Amino acid sequence: MHVRDGSGRKADAIDTTSAPRRLLGRLRDVMAGQGAPQERLDKVVSLIAEGYEAEVCSCYVMRAGEVLELFATHGLLQSAVHNTRLRVGEGLVGEIAAHARPLALADAWSHPAFAYRPETGEELYHSLMGVPILRGGRVVGVLVVQNREERTYTEEAVEILETVAMVLAELLTVAQMVNRQELLPVDGNALLPLRLEGMGLNGGVGIGVAVMHQPQVRIGRLVAEDPDVEHVRLKEALNTLRAEVDGMLDDDTVQHAGEAFGDFRDVLETYRMFAEDAGWIGRITEAINSGLTAEAAVQKVHDDTRVRMSHVTDPYIRDRLHDLEDLANRLLAHLVGAEQLSSRGALPDDAILLCRNLGPTELLDYDRDKLRGLVMEEGSRTMHAVIIARALGVPVVARVPGVLTKIEPHDPVIIDGDHGQVFIRPGDDVREAFEKSLKARRRKLAAYTALRDEPSVSRDGVKVSLMLNAGLLMDLPNVVETGAEGIGLYRTEVPFMSRASLPNVEDQAGLYARIQDACGDRPVVFRTLDVGSDKVLPYWHGQPEDNPALGWRSIRISLDRPAILRSQLRALIRAAAGRELRVMFPMVSEVAELTAARAVLDMELAREEKLHGPEALPSHVKVGTMLEVPALIWQLPQLLKRVDFVSLGSNDLVQFLYATDRGNPKVSDRYDVLSPAVLCAVDQIARQCRAAGVPLSICGEMAGRPLEAMAMVALGVRTLSMTAGGIGPVKMMLRSMHVGQVEDYIRDLMDLPDHSVREKLRFFAQDHGVVLS
């Protein structure tokens, strides 16, 4: 940052070593001193203006309705204080708040977002530097300095002002310049029942009382007396943190959980890697050098990272933000001497945990025997905490906007993970209904468990194989628990997505061998790497695509990057030595792609035999393809000569048949999978597979829903692969149906011009005693 001295030459206004610390020290004294909050805020803006040799320093504070009010100024007209207001996004101040990013402009008037407010008297000032005032990752205000002449602000000057803004955030929050109640939404604040919609990420019903997850540690000291002491404190806290994570890796609970927590070990290893990240630690060190305490430096770097990552569109990278938040909170706890962030003993017997988001180790801080559900304002399916919640059988509802502002600790809460609903302070009638539902659910689960060892055979003797979809080691115990006949789809991309780098052949082979060992004699179908579209790898930075679902993904990537495909096939071959190997290629659009992929497999088989002898090879190799692209339907005669099995991926197939983005809520439910068009397509595929003697399975969502599964079986599909929760209901449906009767009826429906035949099939099932729930 520069100003002009008396001779007109540019001179440094603030050096980047001692001056920031002096400024922070003076601010600390003002904030800790006597006087009303407004008086202290007025002194603070004057000190900042003096420290920056700026004609103006102004502080805007966020009010209700996303309005920024001028709360204090040095240099603008005092009559504008508490009278000038800007909407978020309005003017340069509103622009800074809207994007939570700093602005440094030599000529602010030329910026397209500039908004002139005559009551402030700012027409004299041309250059402007402003930064958001952040508290817990949220914008609570904007801090601005201005000068009459054009001035170029350096990156160092911006960083120093961000540090000052962090200290100022403490004053605004502690002094409650704006009453917290003002910023709360109107609905849901009274003691009235409230129903909120979200996204169900793990099914089930949870009934209990609200427990607020509050991982943030209160920082009492922001400005450092001696930076050297703070560096030592940071080093000691980092060493303690790393030892704590190492202890988690050796935790008895994780060890005794066996294979079910194999993937969580990968999560912790990734978490441990974050704790070693030189860039992260380096930024904290720089913040300490600017005059902050070690804990304030950790908080500043984390707030900066949170704001920066919140603008990233890559879902995997955004989900890693929760790991970083977990890490920062634990480091802060060690620095300020706080007790464990979440106490297992403090939970009530029936706890519904509410949070904005959750890190992977934080969930395990809570007593799992008392946890009945998890509700998040944010969250996604690929969050590490959600993966662990599924393994623990905890219902999860995520993406519930504003839930933390509409609920108080110990409020009664019911969450419905099946339908993505949260009921706050429910009435007696609602609670009784859910208690009945929960009891009925438990009875159903007991009935499904009783069927575990019974054959999946229809009333007229048709045998159907019920298989499991899996993608994590923690899914494997479900094979035995549900009585599944094997794994009809193992998604090999999930381990690729949970690591920081591409796994090598040895690591992959070890994983695949563990999967086969866990399944014993049951078959396992390994689908090769299926990435692209909505599944991204953190270490693979491809070019943005307008429509990634139709772009460079799955087999297209594997064939264009054969080294990756070769290493994966080599690992599968080694893992299956002496055992049957079933390999399935995804997203095949033409027979030529399958031929090319199979040639790579044959090449790897020949290589392994040459290097290690025939005894190192699988006893049998079966090759199949996913049928997801409609073009392949018209190539079935040629395809079926070259495969040992076909698996119909109903999710993508229906998406492509109807040219409908299944991730777009406006159209995702527009077309029904039980429409005549889809039924005709499945019927055509099943007929040709049956004539060629090639087994056909379905591994999409249709397979795990009793009504849809009934239709697929009636059309001739004899293998269904689904999630663990679907096997019990589908087996009960199958054992109650007469396949011949449903087949005769469904063929009459396929010629109808209807949008859907769902209700007709449902009524038929009810009339004929087919159990659908």
CSV table of C-alpha atoms in Angstrom, one decimal, residues 412-659:
chain,number,residue,atom,x,y,z
A,412,PRO,CA,-38.7,-32.1,20.6
A,413,VAL,CA,-37.7,-33.1,17.1
A,414,ILE,CA,-38.7,-35.9,14.7
A,415,ILE,CA,-36.7,-36.5,11.5
A,416,ASP,CA,-37.9,-38.6,8.6
A,417,GLY,CA,-34.9,-39.7,6.6
A,418,ASP,CA,-37.0,-41.5,4.1
A,419,HIS,CA,-38.8,-38.4,3.0
A,420,GLY,CA,-36.3,-35.7,3.9
A,421,GLN,CA,-38.5,-34.0,6.6
A,422,VAL,CA,-37.8,-32.5,10.0
A,423,PHE,CA,-40.6,-31.8,12.5
A,424,ILE,CA,-39.8,-29.3,15.2
A,425,ARG,CA,-41.9,-29.2,18.3
A,426,PRO,CA,-44.4,-31.7,16.8
A,427,GLY,CA,-47.9,-31.9,18.2
A,428,ASP,CA,-49.1,-35.0,20.0
A,429,ASP,CA,-50.9,-36.3,16.9
A,430,VAL,CA,-47.8,-36.1,14.8
A,431,ARG,CA,-45.6,-37.7,17.4
A,432,GLU,CA,-48.1,-40.5,17.9
A,433,ALA,CA,-48.2,-41.1,14.2
A,434,PHE,CA,-44.4,-41.3,13.9
A,435,GLU,CA,-44.2,-43.5,17.0
A,436,LYS,CA,-46.6,-45.9,15.4
A,437,SER,CA,-44.6,-45.7,12.2
A,438,LEU,CA,-41.4,-46.4,14.0
A,439,LYS,CA,-43.0,-49.5,15.7
A,440,ALA,CA,-44.3,-50.6,12.4
A,441,ARG,CA,-40.9,-50.1,10.8
A,442,ARG,CA,-39.3,-52.2,13.5
A,443,ARG,CA,-41.9,-55.0,13.0
A,444,LYS,CA,-41.2,-54.9,9.2
A,445,LEU,CA,-37.5,-55.1,9.8
A,446,ALA,CA,-38.1,-58.1,12.1
A,447,ALA,CA,-40.2,-59.7,9.4
A,448,TYR,CA,-37.5,-59.0,6.7
A,449,THR,CA,-34.9,-60.5,9.0
A,450,ALA,CA,-37.0,-63.6,9.4
A,451,LEU,CA,-37.0,-64.0,5.6
A,452,ARG,CA,-33.2,-63.7,5.4
A,453,ASP,CA,-32.5,-67.4,4.9
A,454,GLU,CA,-35.7,-68.1,2.9
A,455,PRO,CA,-35.4,-68.6,-0.9
A,456,SER,CA,-36.3,-65.7,-3.2
A,457,VAL,CA,-38.9,-67.7,-5.1
A,458,SER,CA,-42.3,-66.6,-6.3
A,459,ARG,CA,-45.6,-68.4,-5.6
A,460,ASP,CA,-45.4,-70.1,-9.0
A,461,GLY,CA,-41.8,-71.2,-8.5
A,462,VAL,CA,-39.8,-68.5,-10.4
A,463,LYS,CA,-36.4,-68.1,-8.8
A,464,VAL,CA,-35.0,-64.5,-8.7
A,465,SER,CA,-31.5,-63.7,-7.5
A,466,LEU,CA,-31.4,-60.7,-5.1
A,467,MET,CA,-27.9,-59.1,-5.1
A,468,LEU,CA,-26.4,-56.1,-3.3
A,469,ASN,CA,-25.1,-52.9,-4.7
A,470,ALA,CA,-21.9,-51.8,-2.8
A,471,GLY,CA,-19.1,-49.3,-3.0
A,472,LEU,CA,-17.5,-49.3,0.4
A,473,LEU,CA,-16.0,-51.9,2.7
A,474,MET,CA,-18.6,-50.9,5.3
A,475,ASP,CA,-21.3,-52.2,2.9
A,476,LEU,CA,-19.9,-55.8,3.0
A,477,PRO,CA,-21.5,-57.0,6.3
A,478,ASN,CA,-24.9,-56.3,4.6
A,479,VAL,CA,-24.3,-59.3,2.3
A,480,VAL,CA,-24.6,-61.7,5.2
A,481,GLU,CA,-27.1,-59.6,7.2
A,482,THR,CA,-29.6,-59.4,4.4
A,483,GLY,CA,-29.1,-62.8,2.9
A,484,ALA,CA,-28.1,-61.4,-0.4
A,485,GLU,CA,-26.7,-63.9,-2.9
A,486,GLY,CA,-23.7,-61.7,-3.7
A,487,ILE,CA,-22.8,-58.3,-5.0
A,488,GLY,CA,-24.3,-57.5,-8.3
A,489,LEU,CA,-22.6,-54.1,-8.6
A,490,TYR,CA,-19.4,-53.1,-6.8
A,491,ARG,CA,-18.7,-49.4,-7.6
A,492,THR,CA,-14.9,-49.3,-7.7
A,493,GLU,CA,-14.8,-45.5,-8.1
A,494,VAL,CA,-15.7,-44.8,-4.5
A,495,PRO,CA,-12.2,-45.6,-3.1
A,496,PHE,CA,-10.7,-43.5,-5.9
A,497,MET,CA,-12.9,-40.6,-4.9
A,498,SER,CA,-12.0,-40.8,-1.1
A,499,ARG,CA,-8.2,-40.6,-1.7
A,500,ALA,CA,-5.9,-37.7,-2.3
A,501,SER,CA,-4.1,-39.5,-5.2
A,502,LEU,CA,-4.6,-42.3,-7.7
A,503,PRO,CA,-4.3,-45.6,-5.8
A,504,ASN,CA,-1.6,-47.9,-7.2
A,505,VAL,CA,-2.0,-51.5,-8.3
A,506,GLU,CA,-1.0,-52.9,-4.9
A,507,ASP,CA,-3.5,-50.9,-3.0
A,508,GLN,CA,-6.3,-51.7,-5.4
A,509,ALA,CA,-5.5,-55.4,-5.4
A,510,GLY,CA,-5.5,-55.5,-1.6
A,511,LEU,CA,-8.9,-53.8,-1.5
A,512,TYR,CA,-10.5,-56.1,-4.2
A,513,ALA,CA,-9.1,-59.2,-2.4
A,514,ARG,CA,-10.7,-58.0,0.9
A,515,ILE,CA,-14.0,-57.7,-0.9
A,516,GLN,CA,-13.9,-61.2,-2.3
A,517,ASP,CA,-12.7,-62.6,1.0
A,518,ALA,CA,-15.6,-61.0,2.8
A,519,CYS,CA,-18.1,-62.5,0.2
A,520,GLY,CA,-16.6,-66.0,0.3
A,521,ASP,CA,-18.3,-68.1,-2.4
A,522,ARG,CA,-20.8,-65.4,-3.3
A,523,PRO,CA,-20.2,-63.8,-6.7
A,524,VAL,CA,-19.0,-60.2,-6.9
A,525,VAL,CA,-19.4,-58.1,-10.0
A,526,PHE,CA,-16.7,-55.3,-10.2
A,527,ARG,CA,-17.7,-52.3,-12.3
A,528,THR,CA,-14.6,-50.6,-13.7
A,529,LEU,CA,-13.9,-46.9,-12.9
A,530,ASP,CA,-17.1,-44.9,-13.6
A,531,VAL,CA,-16.2,-41.3,-13.0
A,532,GLY,CA,-17.1,-38.0,-14.8
A,533,SER,CA,-20.5,-36.3,-14.7
A,534,ASP,CA,-21.4,-35.9,-11.0
A,535,LYS,CA,-18.5,-38.1,-9.8
A,536,VAL,CA,-15.2,-36.3,-9.7
A,537,LEU,CA,-11.7,-37.2,-8.6
A,538,PRO,CA,-10.0,-34.6,-6.4
A,539,TYR,CA,-6.6,-35.1,-8.2
A,540,TRP,CA,-8.0,-35.2,-11.7
A,541,HIS,CA,-8.7,-31.8,-13.1
A,542,GLY,CA,-10.6,-32.1,-16.4
A,543,GLN,CA,-12.0,-29.3,-18.5
A,544,PRO,CA,-15.5,-28.0,-17.7
A,545,GLU,CA,-18.3,-29.4,-19.9
A,546,ASP,CA,-21.6,-27.9,-20.7
A,547,ASN,CA,-23.3,-31.3,-20.1
A,548,PRO,CA,-21.0,-33.7,-18.3
A,549,ALA,CA,-23.6,-36.5,-18.1
A,550,LEU,CA,-23.3,-36.7,-21.9
A,551,GLY,CA,-19.6,-36.0,-22.0
A,552,TRP,CA,-16.2,-37.4,-21.2
A,553,ARG,CA,-17.0,-40.0,-18.5
A,554,SER,CA,-16.8,-43.7,-17.6
A,555,ILE,CA,-15.6,-46.0,-20.4
A,556,ARG,CA,-14.7,-43.0,-22.6
A,557,ILE,CA,-12.2,-41.8,-20.0
A,558,SER,CA,-10.8,-45.4,-19.4
A,559,LEU,CA,-10.2,-45.9,-23.1
A,560,ASP,CA,-8.7,-42.5,-23.6
A,561,ARG,CA,-6.5,-43.1,-20.5
A,562,PRO,CA,-5.7,-46.8,-20.9
A,563,ALA,CA,-2.9,-46.8,-18.2
A,564,ILE,CA,-5.6,-46.3,-15.6
A,565,LEU,CA,-7.8,-49.0,-17.0
A,566,ARG,CA,-4.8,-51.4,-17.2
A,567,SER,CA,-3.7,-50.8,-13.7
A,568,GLN,CA,-7.3,-51.4,-12.4
A,569,LEU,CA,-7.7,-54.6,-14.5
A,570,ARG,CA,-4.3,-55.8,-13.4
A,571,ALA,CA,-5.3,-55.3,-9.7
A,572,LEU,CA,-8.6,-57.2,-10.2
A,573,ILE,CA,-6.8,-60.1,-11.9
A,574,ARG,CA,-4.2,-60.4,-9.0
A,575,ALA,CA,-6.9,-60.1,-6.4
A,576,ALA,CA,-9.0,-62.9,-8.0
A,577,ALA,CA,-6.1,-65.4,-8.3
A,578,GLY,CA,-7.7,-68.9,-8.2
A,579,ARG,CA,-11.2,-67.4,-8.0
A,580,GLU,CA,-13.8,-66.4,-10.4
A,581,LEU,CA,-13.5,-62.8,-11.7
A,582,ARG,CA,-16.5,-60.9,-13.0
A,583,VAL,CA,-15.8,-57.5,-14.6
A,584,MET,CA,-18.4,-55.1,-16.0
A,585,PHE,CA,-17.7,-52.1,-18.2
A,586,PRO,CA,-19.9,-49.0,-17.7
A,587,MET,CA,-21.5,-46.5,-20.1
A,588,VAL,CA,-20.8,-48.6,-23.2
A,589,SER,CA,-22.4,-46.9,-26.2
A,590,GLU,CA,-21.3,-49.2,-29.0
A,591,VAL,CA,-19.9,-52.7,-29.4
A,592,ALA,CA,-16.6,-51.3,-30.6
A,593,GLU,CA,-16.0,-49.8,-27.1
A,594,LEU,CA,-16.6,-53.1,-25.4
A,595,THR,CA,-14.3,-54.9,-27.9
A,596,ALA,CA,-11.6,-52.3,-27.1
A,597,ALA,CA,-12.0,-52.7,-23.3
A,598,ARG,CA,-12.0,-56.5,-23.5
A,599,ALA,CA,-8.8,-56.4,-25.5
A,600,VAL,CA,-7.2,-54.5,-22.7
A,601,LEU,CA,-8.4,-57.1,-20.2
A,602,ASP,CA,-7.0,-59.9,-22.4
A,603,MET,CA,-3.7,-58.1,-22.7
A,604,GLU,CA,-3.4,-57.9,-18.9
A,605,LEU,CA,-4.4,-61.6,-18.5
A,606,ALA,CA,-1.6,-62.6,-20.9
A,607,ARG,CA,0.9,-60.3,-19.1
A,608,GLU,CA,0.1,-61.7,-15.7
A,609,GLU,CA,0.3,-65.3,-17.0
A,610,LYS,CA,3.7,-64.6,-18.6
A,611,LEU,CA,5.0,-62.9,-15.4
A,612,HIS,CA,3.6,-65.2,-12.7
A,613,GLY,CA,2.3,-68.3,-14.4
A,614,PRO,CA,-1.2,-69.7,-15.0
A,615,GLU,CA,-1.8,-70.3,-11.3
A,616,ALA,CA,-1.8,-66.6,-10.7
A,617,LEU,CA,-4.8,-66.1,-12.9
A,618,PRO,CA,-8.5,-66.2,-11.9
A,619,SER,CA,-10.2,-69.6,-12.3
A,620,HIS,CA,-12.8,-68.1,-14.6
A,621,VAL,CA,-13.3,-64.7,-16.1
A,622,LYS,CA,-16.7,-63.4,-17.0
A,623,VAL,CA,-17.1,-60.1,-18.8
A,624,GLY,CA,-20.3,-58.0,-18.9
A,625,THR,CA,-21.5,-54.5,-19.7
A,626,MET,CA,-23.8,-52.0,-18.3
A,627,LEU,CA,-26.6,-51.1,-20.6
A,628,GLU,CA,-27.3,-47.5,-19.9
A,629,VAL,CA,-27.1,-45.9,-23.4
A,630,PRO,CA,-30.2,-46.4,-25.6
A,631,ALA,CA,-28.0,-46.8,-28.7
A,632,LEU,CA,-26.9,-50.2,-27.4
A,633,ILE,CA,-30.4,-51.6,-27.6
A,634,TRP,CA,-30.2,-51.7,-31.4
A,635,GLN,CA,-26.8,-53.4,-31.2
A,636,LEU,CA,-27.9,-56.2,-28.9
A,637,PRO,CA,-27.4,-59.1,-31.4
A,638,GLN,CA,-23.7,-58.2,-31.9
A,639,LEU,CA,-23.2,-57.3,-28.3
A,640,LEU,CA,-24.7,-60.5,-26.8
A,641,LYS,CA,-22.2,-62.6,-28.8
A,642,ARG,CA,-19.3,-60.9,-26.9
A,643,VAL,CA,-20.5,-60.8,-23.3
A,644,ASP,CA,-21.2,-63.2,-20.5
A,645,PHE,CA,-23.9,-61.0,-18.8
A,646,VAL,CA,-25.7,-57.7,-19.1
A,647,SER,CA,-26.7,-55.3,-16.3
A,648,LEU,CA,-29.3,-52.7,-17.0
A,649,GLY,CA,-28.5,-49.4,-15.4
A,650,SER,CA,-32.0,-48.1,-15.1
A,651,ASN,CA,-31.1,-44.6,-13.6
A,652,ASP,CA,-29.1,-43.5,-16.6
A,653,LEU,CA,-31.1,-45.5,-19.2
A,654,VAL,CA,-34.3,-43.7,-18.2
A,655,GLN,CA,-32.5,-40.4,-18.1
A,656,PHE,CA,-31.3,-40.8,-21.6
A,657,LEU,CA,-34.5,-42.3,-23.0
A,658,TYR,CA,-36.5,-39.2,-21.9
A,659,ALA,CA,-33.7,-36.7,-22.3
